[in-house]
PDB file of C-alpha atoms in Angstrom:
ATOM      1  CA  MET U   1       0.074   0.257   0.041  1.00 94.00           C
ATOM      2  CA  TRP U   2       2.712   2.967   1.100  1.00 97.00           C
ATOM      3  CA  ASN U   3       5.436   1.280  -1.001  1.00 97.00           C
ATOM      4  CA  GLY U   4       7.719   0.605   1.297  1.00 97.00           C
ATOM      5  CA  GLU U   5       9.826  -1.316  -0.616  1.00 97.00           C
ATOM      6  CA  GLU U   6      11.068   1.818  -2.663  1.00 98.00           C
ATOM      7  CA  VAL U   7      12.287   3.310   0.992  1.00 97.00           C
ATOM      8  CA  ASP U   8      16.545   3.243   1.185  1.00 97.00           C
ATOM      9  CA  LEU U   9      16.068   2.358   4.621  1.00 98.00           C
ATOM     10  CA  ASP U  10      20.051   3.157   5.546  1.00 98.00           C
ATOM     11  CA  ALA U  11      19.394   6.477   4.297  1.00 98.00           C
ATOM     12  CA  TYR U  12      16.438   7.273   5.750  1.00 98.00           C
ATOM     13  CA  PHE U  13      18.067   5.928   9.377  1.00 98.00           C
ATOM     14  CA  ALA U  14      21.048   8.208   9.202  1.00 98.00           C
ATOM     15  CA  ARG U  15      18.937  11.291   8.491  1.00 98.00           C
ATOM     16  CA  ILE U  16      17.020  11.000  11.679  1.00 98.00           C
ATOM     17  CA  GLY U  17      20.147   9.913  13.450  1.00 98.00           C
ATOM     18  CA  TYR U  18      19.323   6.324  14.478  1.00 98.00           C
ATOM     19  CA  GLY U  19      21.041   3.390  15.062  1.00 97.00           C
ATOM     20  CA  GLY U  20      18.396   1.109  16.962  1.00 97.00           C
ATOM     21  CA  SER U  21      16.564  -2.095  16.384  1.00 97.00           C
ATOM     22  CA  ALA U  22      14.542  -2.402  13.209  1.00 97.00           C
ATOM     23  CA  ALA U  23      12.542  -5.217  14.586  1.00 98.00           C
ATOM     24  CA  PRO U  24       8.773  -4.445  14.684  1.00 98.00           C
ATOM     25  CA  THR U  25       8.596  -3.673  17.902  1.00 98.00           C
ATOM     26  CA  LEU U  26       6.378  -0.447  20.314  1.00 98.00           C
ATOM     27  CA  ALA U  27      10.382   0.419  21.407  1.00 98.00           C
ATOM     28  CA  THR U  28      11.155   0.358  17.931  1.00 98.00           C
ATOM     29  CA  LEU U  29       8.338   2.789  16.859  1.00 98.00           C
ATOM     30  CA  SER U  30       8.218   5.192  19.383  1.00 98.00           C
ATOM     31  CA  ALA U  31      12.220   5.456  18.945  1.00 98.00           C
ATOM     32  CA  LEU U  32      11.764   5.863  14.944  1.00 98.00           C
ATOM     33  CA  HIS U  33       8.570   8.727  15.495  1.00 98.00           C
ATOM     34  CA  ARG U  34      10.767   9.841  18.119  1.00 98.00           C
ATOM     35  CA  ALA U  35      13.970  10.546  15.702  1.00 98.00           C
ATOM     36  CA  HIS U  36      12.120  11.354  12.943  1.00 98.00           C
ATOM     37  CA  THR U  37       9.857  13.859  14.490  1.00 97.00           C
ATOM     38  CA  VAL U  38      13.101  15.894  15.699  1.00 97.00           C
ATOM     39  CA  ALA U  39      15.281  15.443  12.512  1.00 98.00           C
ATOM     40  CA  ILE U  40      13.239  16.294   9.651  1.00 98.00           C
ATOM     41  CA  PRO U  41      11.564  19.825   9.981  1.00 98.00           C
ATOM     42  CA  PHE U  42       7.509  20.631   8.885  1.00 98.00           C
ATOM     43  CA  GLU U  43       7.652  23.018   6.311  1.00 98.00           C
ATOM     44  CA  ASN U  44       5.605  24.085   3.253  1.00 98.00           C
ATOM     45  CA  LEU U  45       8.061  25.974   0.647  1.00 98.00           C
ATOM     46  CA  ASP U  46       7.730  24.561  -2.035  1.00 98.00           C
ATOM     47  CA  VAL U  47       4.075  25.168  -1.913  1.00 98.00           C
ATOM     48  CA  ALA U  48       4.713  28.912  -0.852  1.00 97.00           C
ATOM     49  CA  LEU U  49       7.262  29.190  -3.669  1.00 97.00           C
ATOM     50  CA  GLY U  50       4.073  27.737  -6.129  1.00 96.00           C
ATOM     51  CA  ARG U  51       5.867  24.613  -6.843  1.00 97.00           C
ATOM     52  CA  PRO U  52       3.982  21.539  -7.151  1.00 96.00           C
ATOM     53  CA  VAL U  53       4.215  18.473  -4.164  1.00 98.00           C
ATOM     54  CA  PRO U  54       4.430  15.360  -5.227  1.00 98.00           C
ATOM     55  CA  LEU U  55       3.463  12.840  -2.998  1.00 98.00           C
ATOM     56  CA  ASP U  56       5.759   9.666  -4.512  1.00 98.00           C
ATOM     57  CA  VAL U  57       8.029   7.515  -1.903  1.00 98.00           C
ATOM     58  CA  LYS U  58      11.212   8.161  -4.543  1.00 97.00           C
ATOM     59  CA  SER U  59      10.178  11.752  -4.424  1.00 98.00           C
ATOM     60  CA  ILE U  60       9.622  12.418  -0.975  1.00 98.00           C
ATOM     61  CA  GLN U  61      12.768  10.446  -0.086  1.00 98.00           C
ATOM     62  CA  ARG U  62      14.730  12.299  -2.426  1.00 98.00           C
ATOM     63  CA  LYS U  63      13.811  16.017  -0.482  1.00 98.00           C
ATOM     64  CA  LEU U  64      13.049  14.661   3.114  1.00 98.00           C
ATOM     65  CA  VAL U  65      16.027  12.383   3.124  1.00 98.00           C
ATOM     66  CA  GLY U  66      18.762  13.431   0.888  1.00 97.00           C
ATOM     67  CA  GLN U  67      18.143  17.201   1.139  1.00 96.00           C
ATOM     68  CA  SER U  68      18.662  19.879   3.983  1.00 89.00           C
ATOM     69  CA  ARG U  69      14.531  19.815   3.985  1.00 97.00           C
ATOM     70  CA  GLY U  70      11.661  19.029   5.232  1.00 98.00           C
ATOM     71  CA  GLY U  71       7.558  19.037   4.174  1.00 98.00           C
ATOM     72  CA  TYR U  72       4.415  18.977   5.324  1.00 98.00           C
ATOM     73  CA  CYS U  73       1.912  16.034   6.375  1.00 98.00           C
ATOM     74  CA  TYR U  74       1.260  14.078   3.387  1.00 98.00           C
ATOM     75  CA  GLU U  75       4.915  14.026   2.757  1.00 98.00           C
ATOM     76  CA  HIS U  76       5.933  13.485   6.418  1.00 98.00           C
ATOM     77  CA  ASN U  77       3.097  10.694   6.794  1.00 98.00           C
ATOM     78  CA  THR U  78       3.711   8.719   3.867  1.00 98.00           C
ATOM     79  CA  LEU U  79       7.247   8.730   4.010  1.00 98.00           C
ATOM     80  CA  PHE U  80       6.955   7.026   7.958  1.00 98.00           C
ATOM     81  CA  ALA U  81       3.952   4.906   6.542  1.00 98.00           C
ATOM     82  CA  ALA U  82       6.579   3.662   3.692  1.00 98.00           C
ATOM     83  CA  VAL U  83       9.070   3.089   6.705  1.00 98.00           C
ATOM     84  CA  VAL U  84       7.280   1.193   9.165  1.00 98.00           C
ATOM     85  CA  GLU U  85       5.377  -0.919   6.370  1.00 98.00           C
ATOM     86  CA  ARG U  86       8.894  -1.783   4.950  1.00 98.00           C
ATOM     87  CA  LEU U  87      10.225  -3.199   8.620  1.00 98.00           C
ATOM     88  CA  GLY U  88       6.625  -5.287   9.279  1.00 98.00           C
ATOM     89  CA  PHE U  89       4.196  -3.020  11.035  1.00 98.00           C
ATOM     90  CA  GLU U  90       0.467  -2.850   9.792  1.00 98.00           C
ATOM     91  CA  VAL U  91       0.084   0.765   9.186  1.00 98.00           C
ATOM     92  CA  ALA U  92      -3.017   2.436   8.297  1.00 98.00           C
ATOM     93  CA  ALA U  93      -4.262   6.284   7.558  1.00 98.00           C
ATOM     94  CA  ARG U  94      -6.885   8.759   8.600  1.00 98.00           C
ATOM     95  CA  GLY U  95      -7.732  12.386   7.477  1.00 98.00           C
ATOM     96  CA  ALA U  96      -8.254  14.685  10.517  1.00 98.00           C
ATOM     97  CA  ARG U  97     -10.622  18.079  11.145  1.00 97.00           C
ATOM     98  CA  ASN U  98      -7.539  21.035  12.634  1.00 96.00           C
ATOM     99  CA  ARG U  99      -9.439  21.839  16.217  1.00 96.00           C
ATOM    100  CA  THR U 100      -6.718  24.610  17.149  1.00 93.00           C
ATOM    101  CA  ARG U 101      -8.631  27.911  15.378  1.00 86.00           C
ATOM    102  CA  GLY U 102     -11.433  26.869  18.290  1.00 83.00           C
ATOM    103  CA  ALA U 103     -14.906  26.872  17.177  1.00 82.00           C
ATOM    104  CA  VAL U 104     -14.067  27.135  13.192  1.00 86.00           C
ATOM    105  CA  LEU U 105     -15.235  24.090  11.645  1.00 91.00           C
ATOM    106  CA  THR U 106     -12.585  22.765   9.011  1.00 93.00           C
ATOM    107  CA  ALA U 107     -12.477  20.552   6.569  1.00 95.00           C
ATOM    108  CA  VAL U 108     -10.692  17.566   6.496  1.00 97.00           C
ATOM    109  CA  THR U 109      -7.216  18.327   5.259  1.00 97.00           C
ATOM    110  CA  HIS U 110      -4.692  16.351   7.976  1.00 98.00           C
ATOM    111  CA  ALA U 111      -3.153  13.486   7.131  1.00 98.00           C
ATOM    112  CA  LEU U 112      -2.170  11.225  10.207  1.00 98.00           C
ATOM    113  CA  LEU U 113      -1.230   7.194  10.465  1.00 98.00           C
ATOM    114  CA  LEU U 114      -2.544   4.241  13.057  1.00 98.00           C
ATOM    115  CA  VAL U 115      -0.155   1.733  13.465  1.00 98.00           C
ATOM    116  CA  THR U 116      -0.856  -1.844  14.979  1.00 98.00           C
ATOM    117  CA  VAL U 117       1.344  -3.398  17.517  1.00 98.00           C
ATOM    118  CA  GLU U 118       0.498  -6.532  19.211  1.00 95.00           C
ATOM    119  CA  GLY U 119      -3.399  -5.748  18.550  1.00 96.00           C
ATOM    120  CA  GLU U 120      -3.139  -2.202  20.093  1.00 98.00           C
ATOM    121  CA  ARG U 121      -2.813   0.983  17.935  1.00 98.00           C
ATOM    122  CA  TRP U 122      -1.238   3.786  18.359  1.00 98.00           C
ATOM    123  CA  LEU U 123      -1.478   7.455  17.143  1.00 98.00           C
ATOM    124  CA  CYS U 124       1.439   7.849  14.835  1.00 98.00           C
ATOM    125  CA  ASP U 125       2.237  11.832  13.301  1.00 98.00           C
ATOM    126  CA  THR U 126       5.273  13.176  11.721  1.00 98.00           C
ATOM    127  CA  GLY U 127       3.666  16.076  10.385  1.00 98.00           C
ATOM    128  CA  PHE U 128       1.735  18.024  12.531  1.00 98.00           C
ATOM    129  CA  GLY U 129       4.328  20.581  13.267  1.00 95.00           C
ATOM    130  CA  SER U 130       5.569  21.806  16.115  1.00 96.00           C
ATOM    131  CA  GLN U 131       2.448  20.821  17.998  1.00 96.00           C
ATOM    132  CA  GLY U 132       1.992  17.197  17.403  1.00 97.00           C
ATOM    133  CA  PRO U 133       3.169  14.137  19.518  1.00 97.00           C
ATOM    134  CA  LEU U 134       6.895  12.901  20.024  1.00 97.00           C
ATOM    135  CA  GLU U 135       6.275   9.734  20.435  1.00 98.00           C
ATOM    136  CA  PRO U 136       3.087   6.974  19.770  1.00 98.00           C
ATOM    137  CA  VAL U 137       0.010   7.656  21.658  1.00 98.00           C
ATOM    138  CA  PRO U 138      -2.383   4.706  22.603  1.00 98.00           C
ATOM    139  CA  LEU U 139      -5.968   5.305  20.555  1.00 98.00           C
ATOM    140  CA  ARG U 140      -8.259   4.321  23.818  1.00 97.00           C
ATOM    141  CA  HIS U 141     -10.399   6.800  25.255  1.00 97.00           C
ATOM    142  CA  GLY U 142      -8.754   8.952  28.373  1.00 97.00           C
ATOM    143  CA  ALA U 143      -5.073   8.012  27.407  1.00 98.00           C
ATOM    144  CA  VAL U 144      -3.275  10.773  28.739  1.00 98.00           C
ATOM    145  CA  VAL U 145       0.827  10.467  28.001  1.00 98.00           C
ATOM    146  CA  GLU U 146       3.798  12.640  28.503  1.00 97.00           C
ATOM    147  CA  GLN U 147       6.548  13.333  25.713  1.00 97.00           C
ATOM    148  CA  GLY U 148       9.086  15.361  26.617  1.00 94.00           C
ATOM    149  CA  GLY U 149       7.623  17.749  28.590  1.00 95.00           C
ATOM    150  CA  TRP U 150       4.543  17.662  26.415  1.00 95.00           C
ATOM    151  CA  THR U 151       0.950  16.408  27.602  1.00 97.00           C
ATOM    152  CA  PHE U 152      -0.922  14.329  24.977  1.00 98.00           C
ATOM    153  CA  ARG U 153      -4.543  12.763  25.437  1.00 98.00           C
ATOM    154  CA  ILE U 154      -6.852  11.034  23.670  1.00 98.00           C
ATOM    155  CA  THR U 155     -10.655  11.273  23.727  1.00 98.00           C
ATOM    156  CA  SER U 156     -13.529   9.476  21.794  1.00 97.00           C
ATOM    157  CA  GLU U 157     -16.916  11.511  21.071  1.00 97.00           C
ATOM    158  CA  ALA U 158     -19.940  10.137  18.916  1.00 96.00           C
ATOM    159  CA  GLU U 159     -19.732   8.257  15.572  1.00 95.00           C
ATOM    160  CA  GLY U 160     -16.255   7.058  16.136  1.00 96.00           C
ATOM    161  CA  ILE U 161     -15.049  10.223  16.492  1.00 98.00           C
ATOM    162  CA  HIS U 162     -11.284  10.453  18.627  1.00 98.00           C
ATOM    163  CA  VAL U 163      -9.584  13.688  19.510  1.00 98.00           C
ATOM    164  CA  LEU U 164      -6.085  14.696  19.933  1.00 98.00           C
ATOM    165  CA  SER U 165      -5.650  17.304  22.608  1.00 98.00           C
ATOM    166  CA  SER U 166      -2.552  19.026  24.173  1.00 97.00           C
ATOM    167  CA  LEU U 167      -2.444  20.276  27.643  1.00 96.00           C
ATOM    168  CA  ARG U 168      -1.628  24.065  27.702  1.00 92.00           C
ATOM    169  CA  PRO U 169      -1.318  26.472  30.816  1.00 89.00           C
ATOM    170  CA  GLU U 170      -5.107  26.955  29.852  1.00 89.00           C
ATOM    171  CA  GLY U 171      -6.364  23.505  30.349  1.00 94.00           C
ATOM    172  CA  TRP U 172      -6.888  20.865  27.108  1.00 96.00           C
ATOM    173  CA  VAL U 173      -6.701  22.328  23.818  1.00 96.00           C
ATOM    174  CA  GLY U 174      -7.618  20.079  21.270  1.00 97.00           C
ATOM    175  CA  LEU U 175      -5.302  19.674  17.902  1.00 98.00           C
ATOM    176  CA  TYR U 176      -7.569  17.577  15.538  1.00 98.00           C
ATOM    177  CA  SER U 177     -10.166  15.154  15.628  1.00 98.00           C
ATOM    178  CA  PHE U 178     -10.437  12.546  13.205  1.00 98.00           C
ATOM    179  CA  ALA U 179     -12.799   9.446  12.229  1.00 97.00           C
ATOM    180  CA  PRO U 180     -12.374   6.065  11.901  1.00 97.00           C
ATOM    181  CA  GLN U 181     -12.831   5.678   7.883  1.00 97.00           C
ATOM    182  CA  THR U 182      -9.138   5.001   6.122  1.00 98.00           C
ATOM    183  CA  LEU U 183      -7.748   6.684   3.833  1.00 98.00           C
ATOM    184  CA  TYR U 184      -5.640   5.706   1.088  1.00 98.00           C
ATOM    185  CA  PRO U 185      -2.941   6.980  -0.882  1.00 97.00           C
ATOM    186  CA  ALA U 186      -5.072   8.629  -3.194  1.00 97.00           C
ATOM    187  CA  ASP U 187      -6.584  10.328  -0.514  1.00 98.00           C
ATOM    188  CA  PHE U 188      -3.649  12.163   0.487  1.00 98.00           C
ATOM    189  CA  ALA U 189      -3.112  12.926  -3.464  1.00 98.00           C
ATOM    190  CA  VAL U 190      -6.880  14.624  -3.461  1.00 98.00           C
ATOM    191  CA  MET U 191      -5.832  16.611   0.172  1.00 98.00           C
ATOM    192  CA  ASN U 192      -2.752  17.802  -1.195  1.00 98.00           C
ATOM    193  CA  HIS U 193      -4.295  18.932  -4.105  1.00 98.00           C
ATOM    194  CA  TYR U 194      -6.288  21.342  -2.421  1.00 97.00           C
ATOM    195  CA  SER U 195      -2.958  21.884   0.408  1.00 98.00           C
ATOM    196  CA  SER U 196      -1.155  23.050  -2.296  1.00 98.00           C
ATOM    197  CA  SER U 197      -3.068  25.318  -4.867  1.00 97.00           C
ATOM    198  CA  HIS U 198      -6.316  26.391  -3.447  1.00 96.00           C
ATOM    199  CA  PRO U 199      -6.235  30.208  -2.523  1.00 94.00           C
ATOM    200  CA  LEU U 200      -7.791  29.425   0.862  1.00 93.00           C
ATOM    201  CA  SER U 201      -5.063  26.806   1.675  1.00 96.00           C
ATOM    202  CA  LYS U 202      -3.172  28.114   5.023  1.00 93.00           C
ATOM    203  CA  PHE U 203      -0.065  26.942   3.311  1.00 97.00           C
ATOM    204  CA  VAL U 204      -0.432  28.930  -0.058  1.00 97.00           C
ATOM    205  CA  GLY U 205       1.339  32.348  -0.415  1.00 96.00           C
ATOM    206  CA  GLN U 206       3.510  32.464   2.882  1.00 96.00           C
ATOM    207  CA  VAL U 207       5.681  30.723   4.651  1.00 98.00           C
ATOM    208  CA  VAL U 208       5.434  28.387   7.398  1.00 98.00           C
ATOM    209  CA  ALA U 209       8.571  26.104   9.045  1.00 98.00           C
ATOM    210  CA  GLN U 210       7.986  24.744  12.130  1.00 98.00           C
ATOM    211  CA  ARG U 211      10.174  22.381  14.383  1.00 96.00           C
ATOM    212  CA  ARG U 212       9.368  20.089  17.685  1.00 91.00           C
ATOM    213  CA  ALA U 213      11.691  18.537  20.313  1.00 88.00           C
ATOM    214  CA  PRO U 214      11.717  17.590  23.632  1.00 90.00           C
ATOM    215  CA  GLY U 215      11.212  21.167  25.850  1.00 93.00           C
ATOM    216  CA  VAL U 216      10.792  23.321  23.214  1.00 96.00           C
ATOM    217  CA  ARG U 217       8.640  24.133  19.962  1.00 97.00           C
ATOM    218  CA  ARG U 218       9.631  26.696  16.883  1.00 98.00           C
ATOM    219  CA  ALA U 219       7.303  27.986  14.665  1.00 98.00           C
ATOM    220  CA  LEU U 220       8.033  30.537  11.942  1.00 98.00           C
ATOM    221  CA  VAL U 221       4.880  31.704   9.914  1.00 97.00           C
ATOM    222  CA  ARG U 222       5.298  34.394   7.708  1.00 97.00           C
ATOM    223  CA  ASP U 223       7.808  36.726   9.341  1.00 97.00           C
ATOM    224  CA  GLU U 224       6.835  36.146  12.597  1.00 98.00           C
ATOM    225  CA  LEU U 225       8.934  33.075  14.633  1.00 98.00           C
ATOM    226  CA  THR U 226       7.436  31.941  18.163  1.00 98.00           C
ATOM    227  CA  THR U 227       9.133  29.532  20.701  1.00 98.00           C
ATOM    228  CA  VAL U 228       7.480  28.060  23.300  1.00 96.00           C
ATOM    229  CA  ARG U 229       8.916  26.148  26.021  1.00 95.00           C
ATOM    230  CA  THR U 230       7.524  23.342  28.391  1.00 93.00           C
ATOM    231  CA  ASP U 231       7.829  25.613  31.536  1.00 89.00           C
ATOM    232  CA  GLY U 232       5.433  28.100  30.104  1.00 86.00           C
ATOM    233  CA  SER U 233       7.482  30.802  28.470  1.00 93.00           C
ATOM    234  CA  SER U 234       7.356  32.205  24.992  1.00 95.00           C
ATOM    235  CA  GLU U 235       8.885  34.682  23.024  1.00 96.00           C
ATOM    236  CA  GLN U 236       8.069  35.653  19.497  1.00 97.00           C
ATOM    237  CA  VAL U 237      10.404  38.176  17.706  1.00 98.00           C
ATOM    238  CA  THR U 238      10.272  39.110  13.162  1.00 98.00           C
ATOM    239  CA  VAL U 239      12.512  38.183  11.226  1.00 97.00           C
ATOM    240  CA  PRO U 240      13.363  40.367   8.280  1.00 96.00           C
ATOM    241  CA  ALA U 241      13.177  39.261   4.946  1.00 96.00           C
ATOM    242  CA  GLU U 242      17.160  39.559   5.138  1.00 96.00           C
ATOM    243  CA  GLU U 243      17.650  37.122   7.754  1.00 97.00           C
ATOM    244  CA  LEU U 244      15.086  34.756   6.612  1.00 98.00           C
ATOM    245  CA  GLY U 245      17.910  32.346   5.243  1.00 97.00           C
ATOM    246  CA  ARG U 246      19.349  32.622   8.142  1.00 98.00           C
ATOM    247  CA  VAL U 247      16.903  31.613  10.556  1.00 98.00           C
ATOM    248  CA  LEU U 248      15.664  28.871   7.988  1.00 98.00           C
ATOM    249  CA  THR U 249      18.783  27.015   8.514  1.00 97.00           C
ATOM    250  CA  GLU U 250      20.060  28.036  12.216  1.00 97.00           C
ATOM    251  CA  VAL U 251      16.678  27.269  13.640  1.00 97.00           C
ATOM    252  CA  PHE U 252      14.879  24.721  11.116  1.00 97.00           C
ATOM    253  CA  GLY U 253      17.931  22.878   9.446  1.00 97.00           C
ATOM    254  CA  ILE U 254      16.290  23.602   5.789  1.00 98.00           C
ATOM    255  CA  VAL U 255      18.799  25.100   2.865  1.00 96.00           C
ATOM    256  CA  LEU U 256      17.636  26.619  -0.162  1.00 97.00           C
ATOM    257  CA  GLU U 257      19.644  28.502  -2.972  1.00 96.00           C
ATOM    258  CA  ASP U 258      19.722  32.340  -2.502  1.00 96.00           C
ATOM    259  CA  ASP U 259      16.866  32.810  -5.027  1.00 97.00           C
ATOM    260  CA  GLU U 260      14.632  30.968  -3.677  1.00 97.00           C
ATOM    261  CA  VAL U 261      15.127  32.752  -0.099  1.00 97.00           C
ATOM    262  CA  VAL U 262      15.126  36.151  -2.307  1.00 97.00           C
ATOM    263  CA  ARG U 263      11.386  34.759  -3.079  1.00 97.00           C
ATOM    264  CA  LEU U 264      10.202  33.481  -0.100  1.00 97.00           C
ATOM    265  CA  GLY U 265      11.022  36.999   1.170  1.00 96.00           C
ATOM    266  CA  GLU U 266       9.486  39.032  -1.561  1.00 95.00           C
ATOM    267  CA  LEU U 267       5.924  37.152   0.252  1.00 92.00           C
ATOM    268  CA  GLY U 268       6.243  40.026   3.035  1.00 75.00           C
ATOM    269  CA  PRO U 269       4.484  40.001   6.107  1.00 80.00           C
ATOM    270  CA  GLY U 270       1.221  39.271   4.951  1.00 64.00           C
ATOM    271  CA  GLY U 271       1.551  36.568   3.197  1.00 58.00           C
ATOM    272  CA  SER U 272      -1.391  35.519   1.652  1.00 48.00           C
ATOM    273  CA  ALA U 273      -2.984  33.885   4.628  1.00 35.00           C
ATOM    274  CA  GLY U 274      -6.253  31.167   4.352  1.00 35.00           C
ATOM    275  CA  ALA U 275      -8.128  29.342   6.152  1.00 30.00           C
TER     276      ALA U 275
END
């Protein structure tokens, strides 16, 4: 299903700095998930530059593994699905509605994974930017896990809906909700088309780069760089266009050509914010 046979495991392991077991166990899954999310940033820069975003495994691997680049949810989770499938895990995809915007009812545009280990399903999501989990989360109502100072919870709602939430100083905040319907690579392609080209997509016309790690989250949206720590402290700074390339490289590990950085800087602080 996920073309795991096309993955260069040695190159992937080197990219994420992983030297552990390849056995299909929960320990392996957790270690791979954490290593992937810490090493490979979330970013939309090809979309911001008006380029297509191919979702075949070889193209994703060339970008996320072979280059100093990241990607957004479809790229991250397609790659991770291919890797864990290659290692012998049972993996399925789901589509989610973003809940970080409060009461706004959003479309199903986020992609995540469920991986089954010894009969238990685990939510795996290497592509939810700085706010996502560092490791798998058990898909059980009421399950609460702490990961690197960040706390997550799974709850259930009517019609089989599951909700992933994050604990903040103000209480539990919903990240996204997802139904039990299984999605396939063809569904990712449709969602990717909207996210990469529709004028209302929040990824079109503006810079987005994010990175999560134990203890700290960093997010660049347009020209605002926000840093949030587990102790509740945060800071926000404005990144001028002439500093964009340096910030992308030093903060997010993303290396672009000079002309690409110039084009991104020309989008300006207003960008083209969508829904």
